[in-house]
mmCIF file of C-alpha atoms and ligand atoms in Angstrom:
data_model
loop_
_atom_site.group_PDB
_atom_site.id
_atom_site.type_symbol
_atom_site.label_atom_id
_atom_site.label_comp_id
_atom_site.label_asym_id
_atom_site.label_seq_id
_atom_site.Cartn_x
_atom_site.Cartn_y
_atom_site.Cartn_z
ATOM 1 C CA MET A 287 -0.015 0.039 0.133
ATOM 2 C CA ILE A 288 1.128 3.622 -0.834
ATOM 3 C CA PHE A 289 0.395 6.144 1.801
ATOM 4 C CA ASP A 290 0.765 10.156 1.613
ATOM 5 C CA THR A 291 2.865 10.099 5.009
ATOM 6 C CA ARG A 292 1.874 12.937 7.298
ATOM 7 C CA CYS A 293 4.504 14.000 9.864
ATOM 8 C CA LEU A 294 2.869 15.882 12.689
ATOM 9 C CA PRO A 295 3.843 17.266 15.877
ATOM 10 C CA ALA A 296 2.537 15.506 18.664
ATOM 11 C CA ASP A 297 -0.160 17.294 20.182
ATOM 12 C CA ALA A 298 -3.479 16.213 21.520
ATOM 13 C CA GLU A 299 -5.064 15.997 18.118
ATOM 14 C CA SER A 300 -2.440 14.212 16.195
ATOM 15 C CA LEU A 301 -2.275 11.727 19.215
ATOM 16 C CA LEU A 302 -5.925 10.942 18.828
ATOM 17 C CA LEU A 303 -5.420 10.134 15.155
ATOM 18 C CA ALA A 304 -2.610 8.074 15.984
ATOM 19 C CA ALA A 305 -4.262 6.133 18.492
ATOM 20 C CA GLU A 306 -7.464 5.703 15.857
ATOM 21 C CA LEU A 307 -5.028 4.453 13.245
ATOM 22 C CA LEU A 308 -3.475 2.019 15.572
ATOM 23 C CA ARG A 309 -6.868 0.652 16.675
ATOM 24 C CA GLN A 310 -7.685 0.076 12.881
ATOM 25 C CA GLY A 311 -4.558 -2.049 12.281
ATOM 26 C CA ARG A 312 -2.407 0.695 10.758
ATOM 27 C CA VAL A 313 1.254 1.444 11.583
ATOM 28 C CA VAL A 314 2.230 4.596 13.138
ATOM 29 C CA ALA A 315 5.989 5.949 13.834
ATOM 30 C CA PHE A 316 6.437 7.519 17.330
ATOM 31 C CA PRO A 317 9.154 8.829 19.492
ATOM 32 C CA THR A 318 10.674 7.053 22.347
ATOM 33 C CA GLU A 319 13.638 8.028 24.808
ATOM 34 C CA THR A 320 15.725 5.752 22.843
ATOM 35 C CA VAL A 321 14.825 5.930 19.159
ATOM 36 C CA TYR A 322 11.743 6.269 16.974
ATOM 37 C CA GLY A 323 9.525 3.279 16.952
ATOM 38 C CA LEU A 324 7.267 1.816 14.157
ATOM 39 C CA GLY A 325 4.278 0.829 15.885
ATOM 40 C CA ALA A 326 1.285 -1.427 15.341
ATOM 41 C CA ASP A 327 -1.229 -3.612 17.508
ATOM 42 C CA ALA A 328 1.006 -6.546 18.616
ATOM 43 C CA LEU A 329 -2.069 -9.073 18.728
ATOM 44 C CA ASN A 330 -3.250 -8.332 15.230
ATOM 45 C CA GLU A 331 -1.286 -10.254 12.815
ATOM 46 C CA SER A 332 -2.056 -8.356 9.663
ATOM 47 C CA ALA A 333 -1.069 -5.090 11.390
ATOM 48 C CA VAL A 334 2.202 -6.807 12.522
ATOM 49 C CA ARG A 335 2.731 -7.888 8.925
ATOM 50 C CA ALA A 336 2.473 -4.387 8.086
ATOM 51 C CA ILE A 337 5.532 -3.361 10.035
ATOM 52 C CA PHE A 338 7.657 -6.003 8.522
ATOM 53 C CA ALA A 339 6.540 -4.757 5.222
ATOM 54 C CA ALA A 340 7.477 -1.100 5.697
ATOM 55 C CA LYS A 341 10.667 -1.897 7.114
ATOM 56 C CA GLU A 342 11.566 -4.602 4.689
ATOM 57 C CA ARG A 343 12.457 -6.453 7.586
ATOM 58 C CA PRO A 344 13.246 -10.312 7.559
ATOM 59 C CA ALA A 345 10.362 -12.230 9.205
ATOM 60 C CA ASP A 346 12.652 -14.290 11.394
ATOM 61 C CA ASN A 347 13.546 -11.239 13.399
ATOM 62 C CA PRO A 348 11.034 -10.536 16.270
ATOM 63 C CA LEU A 349 9.527 -7.337 17.600
ATOM 64 C CA ILE A 350 9.441 -5.543 20.980
ATOM 65 C CA VAL A 351 5.972 -5.112 22.452
ATOM 66 C CA HIS A 352 5.622 -1.720 24.383
ATOM 67 C CA VAL A 353 3.042 -1.152 27.058
ATOM 68 C CA TRP A 354 2.275 1.905 29.217
ATOM 69 C CA ARG A 355 1.632 -0.210 32.587
ATOM 70 C CA ARG A 356 2.256 -3.382 33.817
ATOM 71 C CA GLU A 357 -1.131 -4.724 33.869
ATOM 72 C CA GLN A 358 -1.054 -4.952 30.138
ATOM 73 C CA LEU A 359 1.613 -8.074 30.593
ATOM 74 C CA SER A 360 -1.096 -10.369 32.138
ATOM 75 C CA GLY A 361 -2.098 -12.955 29.830
ATOM 76 C CA LEU A 362 0.631 -12.091 27.585
ATOM 77 C CA CYS A 363 3.801 -13.744 29.192
ATOM 78 C CA ALA A 364 4.987 -15.323 32.335
ATOM 79 C CA VAL A 365 6.379 -12.471 34.733
ATOM 80 C CA THR A 366 8.966 -13.828 36.978
ATOM 81 C CA GLU A 367 10.079 -12.242 40.257
ATOM 82 C CA ALA A 368 13.443 -11.203 38.840
ATOM 83 C CA ALA A 369 11.351 -9.618 36.022
ATOM 84 C CA GLU A 370 8.985 -7.769 38.777
ATOM 85 C CA ARG A 371 12.100 -6.295 40.438
ATOM 86 C CA LEU A 372 13.827 -5.136 37.435
ATOM 87 C CA MET A 373 10.396 -3.494 36.164
ATOM 88 C CA ASP A 374 10.234 -1.711 39.818
ATOM 89 C CA ALA A 375 13.768 -0.479 39.296
ATOM 90 C CA PHE A 376 13.973 0.547 35.501
ATOM 91 C CA TRP A 377 10.453 1.095 34.194
ATOM 92 C CA PRO A 378 9.516 3.253 32.489
ATOM 93 C CA GLY A 379 12.874 3.067 30.598
ATOM 94 C CA PRO A 380 15.330 1.666 28.171
ATOM 95 C CA LEU A 381 15.123 -1.912 29.377
ATOM 96 C CA THR A 382 13.577 -4.642 27.273
ATOM 97 C CA LEU A 383 12.706 -7.874 29.024
ATOM 98 C CA LEU A 384 12.567 -11.438 27.323
ATOM 99 C CA MET A 385 9.863 -13.485 28.820
ATOM 100 C CA GLU A 386 8.200 -16.712 28.096
ATOM 101 C CA LYS A 387 5.316 -15.737 25.984
ATOM 102 C CA THR A 388 1.450 -17.154 26.087
ATOM 103 C CA PRO A 389 -0.402 -18.374 22.816
ATOM 104 C CA LYS A 390 -2.390 -14.902 22.975
ATOM 105 C CA VAL A 391 0.792 -13.156 21.353
ATOM 106 C CA PRO A 392 0.827 -14.012 17.797
ATOM 107 C CA ASP A 393 3.976 -15.979 16.247
ATOM 108 C CA VAL A 394 4.455 -12.990 13.607
ATOM 109 C CA THR A 395 5.373 -10.689 16.521
ATOM 110 C CA THR A 396 7.969 -13.206 18.022
ATOM 111 C CA ALA A 397 8.988 -14.650 14.836
ATOM 112 C CA GLY A 398 7.829 -17.908 16.122
ATOM 113 C CA LEU A 399 10.001 -17.723 19.253
ATOM 114 C CA PRO A 400 8.761 -18.979 22.709
ATOM 115 C CA SER A 401 9.593 -15.896 24.393
ATOM 116 C CA VAL A 402 8.322 -12.054 23.776
ATOM 117 C CA ALA A 403 10.141 -9.012 24.362
ATOM 118 C CA MET A 404 8.580 -6.459 26.567
ATOM 119 C CA ARG A 405 9.348 -2.582 27.152
ATOM 120 C CA SER A 406 7.588 0.462 28.752
ATOM 121 C CA PRO A 407 9.208 3.413 27.228
ATOM 122 C CA ASP A 408 10.002 6.560 29.055
ATOM 123 C CA HIS A 409 8.797 9.234 26.646
ATOM 124 C CA PRO A 410 5.850 11.636 27.277
ATOM 125 C CA VAL A 411 4.529 10.878 23.715
ATOM 126 C CA ALA A 412 5.154 7.372 23.408
ATOM 127 C CA ARG A 413 3.397 6.969 26.918
ATOM 128 C CA ALA A 414 0.594 9.003 25.806
ATOM 129 C CA LEU A 415 0.064 7.237 22.799
ATOM 130 C CA LEU A 416 0.156 3.738 24.369
ATOM 131 C CA LYS A 417 -2.454 4.897 27.007
ATOM 132 C CA ALA A 418 -4.900 6.669 24.235
ATOM 133 C CA CYS A 419 -5.065 3.138 22.121
ATOM 134 C CA ASP A 420 -4.504 0.996 25.292
ATOM 135 C CA LEU A 421 -3.185 -1.781 23.271
ATOM 136 C CA PRO A 422 0.215 -3.619 23.395
ATOM 137 C CA ILE A 423 2.157 -1.953 20.746
ATOM 138 C CA ALA A 424 4.707 -3.938 18.615
ATOM 139 C CA ALA A 425 7.444 -1.519 17.655
ATOM 140 C CA PRO A 426 10.791 -2.078 16.164
ATOM 141 C CA SER A 427 13.161 1.045 15.434
ATOM 142 C CA ALA A 428 11.374 2.910 12.541
ATOM 143 C CA ASN A 429 14.485 2.652 10.100
ATOM 144 C CA ARG A 430 14.401 0.708 6.919
ATOM 145 C CA SER A 431 16.092 -2.574 7.514
ATOM 146 C CA GLY A 432 19.994 -2.261 7.694
ATOM 147 C CA ARG A 433 19.903 1.494 8.090
ATOM 148 C CA PRO A 434 20.881 3.378 11.325
ATOM 149 C CA SER A 435 18.009 3.693 14.033
ATOM 150 C CA PRO A 436 16.127 6.980 13.535
ATOM 151 C CA THR A 437 16.468 9.424 16.456
ATOM 152 C CA SER A 438 14.482 12.304 14.755
ATOM 153 C CA ALA A 439 11.225 12.533 12.796
ATOM 154 C CA ALA A 440 13.055 13.684 9.816
ATOM 155 C CA HIS A 441 15.129 10.414 9.805
ATOM 156 C CA VAL A 442 11.879 8.200 9.996
ATOM 157 C CA LEU A 443 10.416 10.591 6.962
ATOM 158 C CA GLU A 444 13.806 9.693 4.973
ATOM 159 C CA ASP A 445 13.263 5.847 5.350
ATOM 160 C CA MET A 446 9.407 5.665 5.670
ATOM 161 C CA ARG A 447 7.945 8.264 3.335
ATOM 162 C CA GLY A 448 5.071 6.524 1.278
ATOM 163 C CA ARG A 449 5.240 3.363 3.388
ATOM 164 C CA ILE A 450 3.000 4.424 6.488
ATOM 165 C CA PRO A 451 0.186 6.987 6.931
ATOM 166 C CA LEU A 452 1.579 8.844 10.102
ATOM 167 C CA ILE A 453 4.847 9.931 11.829
ATOM 168 C CA LEU A 454 4.466 11.952 15.275
ATOM 169 C CA ASP A 455 7.181 14.218 15.720
ATOM 170 C CA GLY A 456 8.571 14.477 19.303
ATOM 171 C CA GLY A 457 11.798 16.007 18.586
ATOM 172 C CA GLU A 458 15.044 14.231 19.297
ATOM 173 C CA CYS A 459 15.540 11.273 21.074
ATOM 174 C CA ARG A 460 17.260 11.513 24.456
ATOM 175 C CA VAL A 461 19.275 8.385 24.656
ATOM 176 C CA GLY A 462 19.999 7.890 20.968
ATOM 177 C CA VAL A 463 20.701 4.076 20.894
ATOM 178 C CA GLU A 464 18.016 1.249 21.287
ATOM 179 C CA SER A 465 17.024 -0.376 24.438
ATOM 180 C CA THR A 466 18.975 -2.733 26.683
ATOM 181 C CA VAL A 467 17.638 -6.465 25.543
ATOM 182 C CA LEU A 468 17.830 -8.761 28.442
ATOM 183 C CA ASP A 469 16.894 -12.402 28.266
ATOM 184 C CA LEU A 470 15.115 -13.755 31.674
ATOM 185 C CA THR A 471 14.285 -17.091 30.301
ATOM 186 C CA GLY A 472 17.469 -18.863 31.453
ATOM 187 C CA GLU A 473 19.409 -19.306 34.377
ATOM 188 C CA ILE A 474 21.263 -16.014 34.635
ATOM 189 C CA PRO A 475 19.784 -12.819 33.302
ATOM 190 C CA THR A 476 21.653 -12.218 30.186
ATOM 191 C CA VAL A 477 22.103 -8.855 27.986
ATOM 192 C CA LEU A 478 21.478 -9.925 24.359
ATOM 193 C CA ARG A 479 22.010 -6.270 23.234
ATOM 194 C CA PRO A 480 23.463 -3.526 25.514
ATOM 195 C CA GLY A 481 21.791 -0.103 26.184
ATOM 196 C CA ALA A 482 21.512 2.699 28.675
ATOM 197 C CA VAL A 483 20.732 0.101 31.310
ATOM 198 C CA THR A 484 24.022 -1.497 31.946
ATOM 199 C CA PRO A 485 24.897 -5.173 33.008
ATOM 200 C CA ARG A 486 26.056 -3.571 36.366
ATOM 201 C CA MET A 487 22.825 -1.558 36.956
ATOM 202 C CA ILE A 488 20.949 -4.962 36.220
ATOM 203 C CA ALA A 489 23.364 -6.954 38.541
ATOM 204 C CA GLY A 490 22.550 -4.492 41.287
ATOM 205 C CA ILE A 491 18.945 -5.691 41.175
ATOM 206 C CA THR A 492 19.322 -9.516 40.201
ATOM 207 C CA GLY A 493 22.812 -10.134 41.724
ATOM 208 C CA GLN A 494 23.988 -11.848 38.536
ATOM 209 C CA CYS A 495 24.000 -10.616 34.984
ATOM 210 C CA ALA A 496 25.885 -12.095 31.994
ATOM 211 C CA VAL A 497 26.675 -10.484 28.711
ATOM 212 C CA ALA A 498 26.204 -12.430 25.427
ATOM 213 C CA PRO A 499 29.634 -12.837 23.770
ATOM 214 C CA SER A 500 28.294 -11.876 20.448
ATOM 215 C CA VAL A 501 27.610 -8.200 21.616
ATOM 216 C CA MET A 502 31.246 -7.188 20.869
ATOM 217 C CA ARG A 503 32.387 -9.917 18.375
ATOM 218 C CA PRO A 504 30.661 -11.314 15.154
ATOM 219 C CA LEU A 505 29.038 -14.454 15.371
ATOM 220 C CA MET A 506 31.295 -17.550 14.537
ATOM 221 C CA GLU A 507 30.534 -19.876 11.720
ATOM 222 C CA GLY A 508 27.836 -22.291 12.877
ATOM 223 C CA GLU A 509 27.061 -20.221 16.001
ATOM 224 C CA THR A 510 23.166 -19.453 16.420
ATOM 225 C CA ALA A 511 22.342 -15.888 17.496
ATOM 226 C CA PRO A 512 21.057 -15.533 20.926
ATOM 227 C CA SER A 513 18.829 -12.593 19.513
ATOM 228 C CA PRO A 514 18.014 -13.040 15.583
ATOM 229 C CA GLY A 515 18.578 -9.098 15.331
ATOM 230 C CA MET A 516 22.462 -9.915 16.036
ATOM 231 C CA LYS A 517 22.918 -12.017 12.954
ATOM 232 C CA HIS A 518 21.239 -9.444 10.580
ATOM 233 C CA LYS A 519 23.262 -6.698 9.022
ATOM 234 C CA HIS A 520 22.885 -3.648 11.340
ATOM 235 C CA TYR A 521 23.642 -0.084 11.658
ATOM 236 C CA ALA A 522 25.611 0.119 8.463
ATOM 237 C CA PRO A 523 26.410 3.378 7.029
ATOM 238 C CA LYS A 524 27.077 3.435 3.197
ATOM 239 C CA ALA A 525 30.873 4.211 3.678
ATOM 240 C CA LYS A 526 33.377 1.667 4.954
ATOM 241 C CA MET A 527 34.289 2.414 8.719
ATOM 242 C CA THR A 528 37.424 1.690 10.869
ATOM 243 C CA VAL A 529 37.244 2.654 14.554
ATOM 244 C CA TYR A 530 40.343 3.326 16.527
ATOM 245 C CA ILE A 531 40.826 2.983 20.246
ATOM 246 C CA GLY A 532 43.566 4.448 22.226
ATOM 247 C CA ALA A 533 45.180 7.755 24.047
ATOM 248 C CA ASP A 534 43.770 10.687 22.235
ATOM 249 C CA GLU A 535 46.968 11.862 20.713
ATOM 250 C CA ARG A 536 47.762 8.601 18.994
ATOM 251 C CA VAL A 537 44.264 8.232 17.751
ATOM 252 C CA ALA A 538 44.526 11.732 16.266
ATOM 253 C CA ARG A 539 47.832 10.981 14.639
ATOM 254 C CA VAL A 540 46.195 7.790 13.012
ATOM 255 C CA LEU A 541 43.077 9.676 12.012
ATOM 256 C CA ARG A 542 45.305 12.331 10.324
ATOM 257 C CA GLU A 543 47.401 9.877 8.340
ATOM 258 C CA GLN A 544 44.425 7.749 7.273
ATOM 259 C CA TYR A 545 42.608 10.896 6.066
ATOM 260 C CA ASP A 546 45.338 12.308 4.077
ATOM 261 C CA ARG A 547 45.903 9.117 2.271
ATOM 262 C CA THR A 548 42.261 8.466 1.480
ATOM 263 C CA GLU A 549 40.066 9.896 -0.952
ATOM 264 C CA ASN A 550 36.649 11.165 0.201
ATOM 265 C CA ALA A 551 37.010 10.492 3.824
ATOM 266 C CA ALA A 552 35.474 12.088 6.959
ATOM 267 C CA LEU A 553 36.494 11.530 10.493
ATOM 268 C CA LEU A 554 34.231 10.870 13.499
ATOM 269 C CA ALA A 555 36.187 11.990 16.885
ATOM 270 C CA GLN A 556 35.497 12.976 20.472
ATOM 271 C CA THR A 557 35.091 16.849 21.041
ATOM 272 C CA GLN A 558 38.484 17.231 22.713
ATOM 273 C CA VAL A 559 40.330 15.625 19.826
ATOM 274 C CA LEU A 560 38.650 17.908 17.029
ATOM 275 C CA PRO A 561 41.317 20.673 17.357
ATOM 276 C CA LEU A 562 44.130 18.006 16.672
ATOM 277 C CA LEU A 563 42.622 17.287 13.177
ATOM 278 C CA GLY A 564 43.266 20.717 11.510
ATOM 279 C CA ASP A 565 40.967 21.538 8.784
ATOM 280 C CA ARG A 566 39.843 17.975 7.713
ATOM 281 C CA ARG A 567 36.361 17.029 7.264
ATOM 282 C CA ALA A 568 35.459 15.726 10.967
ATOM 283 C CA PHE A 569 32.450 15.350 13.073
ATOM 284 C CA SER A 570 32.140 15.429 16.703
ATOM 285 C CA ILE A 571 30.641 12.330 18.471
ATOM 286 C CA GLY A 572 30.679 14.235 21.758
ATOM 287 C CA SER A 573 33.096 13.684 24.765
ATOM 288 C CA THR A 574 31.369 10.825 26.854
ATOM 289 C CA PRO A 575 29.864 7.484 25.895
ATOM 290 C CA ALA A 576 26.600 8.857 26.680
ATOM 291 C CA GLU A 577 27.102 11.808 24.276
ATOM 292 C CA GLY A 578 28.321 9.202 21.808
ATOM 293 C CA ALA A 579 25.338 7.283 22.104
ATOM 294 C CA HIS A 580 23.027 10.232 21.602
ATOM 295 C CA LEU A 581 25.024 11.511 18.385
ATOM 296 C CA LEU A 582 26.184 8.200 16.684
ATOM 297 C CA PHE A 583 23.109 7.303 14.543
ATOM 298 C CA GLN A 584 22.740 10.896 13.540
ATOM 299 C CA ARG A 585 26.374 11.355 12.363
ATOM 300 C CA LEU A 586 26.323 8.181 10.447
ATOM 301 C CA ARG A 587 23.164 9.652 8.518
ATOM 302 C CA GLU A 588 24.833 12.819 7.828
ATOM 303 C CA MET A 589 27.804 11.236 6.455
ATOM 304 C CA ASP A 590 25.647 9.058 4.374
ATOM 305 C CA ASP A 591 24.043 12.341 3.012
ATOM 306 C CA LEU A 592 27.388 13.721 1.966
ATOM 307 C CA GLY A 593 28.162 10.571 0.174
ATOM 308 C CA VAL A 594 31.595 9.940 2.287
ATOM 309 C CA SER A 595 33.040 6.838 1.006
ATOM 310 C CA ARG A 596 35.423 6.055 3.858
ATOM 311 C CA ILE A 597 35.150 6.634 7.672
ATOM 312 C CA PHE A 598 37.713 6.765 10.153
ATOM 313 C CA ALA A 599 36.349 7.001 13.834
ATOM 314 C CA GLN A 600 37.627 7.377 17.366
ATOM 315 C CA GLY A 601 35.777 4.770 19.722
ATOM 316 C CA TRP A 602 35.904 3.932 23.627
ATOM 317 C CA GLU A 603 36.954 0.713 25.369
ATOM 318 C CA PRO A 604 33.821 -1.496 24.960
ATOM 319 C CA GLU A 605 32.981 -1.717 28.544
ATOM 320 C CA GLY A 606 30.710 -0.084 31.383
ATOM 321 C CA ASP A 607 28.665 2.565 30.006
ATOM 322 C CA ALA A 608 30.687 2.668 26.678
ATOM 323 C CA LEU A 609 29.226 -0.914 25.742
ATOM 324 C CA ALA A 610 25.941 0.219 24.076
ATOM 325 C CA VAL A 611 27.783 2.737 21.732
ATOM 326 C CA MET A 612 30.462 0.461 21.028
ATOM 327 C CA ASN A 613 28.476 -2.447 20.117
ATOM 328 C CA ARG A 614 26.677 -0.223 17.465
ATOM 329 C CA MET A 615 29.912 1.387 16.479
ATOM 330 C CA ALA A 616 31.629 -2.207 16.008
ATOM 331 C CA ARG A 617 28.603 -3.425 13.925
ATOM 332 C CA ALA A 618 28.653 -0.299 12.005
ATOM 333 C CA ALA A 619 32.220 -0.761 11.120
ATOM 334 C CA GLY A 620 32.075 -4.491 10.551
ATOM 335 C CA PHE A 621 34.037 -5.015 13.676
ATOM 336 C CA ASP A 622 37.009 -3.515 12.080
ATOM 337 C CA ILE A 623 38.460 -2.050 15.484
ATOM 338 C CA VAL A 624 42.026 -1.390 15.723
ATOM 339 C CA HIS A 625 43.673 -0.488 19.245
ATOM 340 C CA VAL A 626 46.472 2.241 18.741
HETATM 341 O O1 TXA B 205 14.814 0.966 22.307
HETATM 342 C C1 TXA B 205 14.198 0.233 21.558
HETATM 343 O O2 TXA B 205 14.273 -1.164 21.819
HETATM 344 C C2 TXA B 205 13.477 0.531 20.200
HETATM 345 C C3 TXA B 205 12.348 1.277 20.418
HETATM 346 C C4 TXA B 205 11.397 1.576 19.366
HETATM 347 O O3 TXA B 205 11.429 0.789 21.621
HETATM 348 N N1 TXA B 205 13.024 -0.661 19.471
HETATM 349 C C5 TXA B 205 14.111 -1.661 18.951
HETATM 350 O O4 TXA B 205 13.382 -2.803 18.200
HETATM 351 O O5 TXA B 205 15.179 -1.294 18.803
HETATM 352 P P1 TXA B 205 14.178 -3.454 17.201
HETATM 353 O O6 TXA B 205 13.180 -4.441 16.693
HETATM 354 O O7 TXA B 205 14.943 -2.656 16.213
HETATM 355 O O8 TXA B 205 15.195 -4.422 17.995
HETATM 356 C C6 TXA B 205 14.654 -5.287 18.685
HETATM 357 C C7 TXA B 205 15.791 -6.369 19.162
HETATM 358 C C8 TXA B 205 16.111 -7.305 17.814
HETATM 359 O O9 TXA B 205 17.549 -7.366 18.072
HETATM 360 C C9 TXA B 205 15.596 -8.653 18.060
HETATM 361 O O10 TXA B 205 16.256 -9.720 17.478
HETATM 362 C C10 TXA B 205 15.477 -8.688 19.592
HETATM 363 O O11 TXA B 205 15.134 -7.288 20.009
HETATM 364 N N2 TXA B 205 14.198 -9.460 20.196
HETATM 365 C C11 TXA B 205 13.124 -9.207 20.185
HETATM 366 N N3 TXA B 205 12.266 -10.226 20.683
HETATM 367 C C12 TXA B 205 12.988 -11.142 20.977
HETATM 368 C C13 TXA B 205 12.996 -12.599 21.366
HETATM 369 N N4 TXA B 205 11.864 -12.969 21.744
HETATM 370 N N5 TXA B 205 14.008 -13.060 21.533
HETATM 371 C C14 TXA B 205 15.333 -12.825 21.095
HETATM 372 N N6 TXA B 205 15.557 -11.502 20.803
HETATM 373 C C15 TXA B 205 14.337 -10.596 20.561
HETATM 374 MG MG1 MG B 206 16.272 -1.897 14.848
#
């Protein structure tokens, strides 16, 4: 189906329109604190199929179901005691919990998996919309498959024009990378995708928290992805990208050298390193991992728009609160990471 996509400021009137569209089984893009989501009624199979079609997402990659209050979980999944405590601590917020699903959740939504991913976003527009329709809403990031996740309504429009009827514009997303995905179906809670809620914060509640090895390395041959999203090409800019980690001066020297010997290159570096790069084409990724997370996807899109063919970027050590941004940088760079 081809739509005349409307992009409206999220006010009372557009929220009502969006809720009505969701009730009719349509797809609506809306802001969350992490990235923009592409939402539809999670219990309506044809509505969920329309999300996969708009995104061109492979059918074996399951969706996250969004709720505005915990009561909505009842009948949809088995809520464990650990889940209760994690929800007390981090909901609403950027933490997605994988729990065993009931037959009420259609297989299209979970791509046939026995678990369902649940999250309650911490964004006034997302919450108002979820409340207005009062449906569990399946919502992947609102990018076309393989593109960086959208952190503004303009990014969503770039990817979704003609494919969906409505985008609610709620400004720039605060966090900038997607939620932490935590698997609660095994013995030990395990982070499948790092986000703003860190393994350490989770361990503070549950006592233990593991991190899936594939968070910072490619899957090995024959290895199955714990989360299907990890086997798909992700967060890829058009340009080939290499990430350097090390002391500022050393990284700056490598960035300068690589830039000078490469055609149509661009640099992505921390704010304090920019003055060391002269008048070369360089973009800031902020000075902390949280700023990096907020800026990364936006910068990748900007460089795509400029037709850059090679990106040399500065990264952080992939640990602590830098794990989330570095997981995305690593994937954007096809794991081409060099310590200098
Ligand atoms: O911050 C976010 O989580 C955003 C906003 C819109 O809420 N949503 C988002 O959704 O990032 P998406 O579909 O782009 O990423 C969902 C990830 C995928 O890697 C998917 O494979 C994984 O969660 N996932 C979902 N359900 C799963 C399940 N039952 N088992 C394992 N992995 C699952
Ligand atoms: Mg996504």
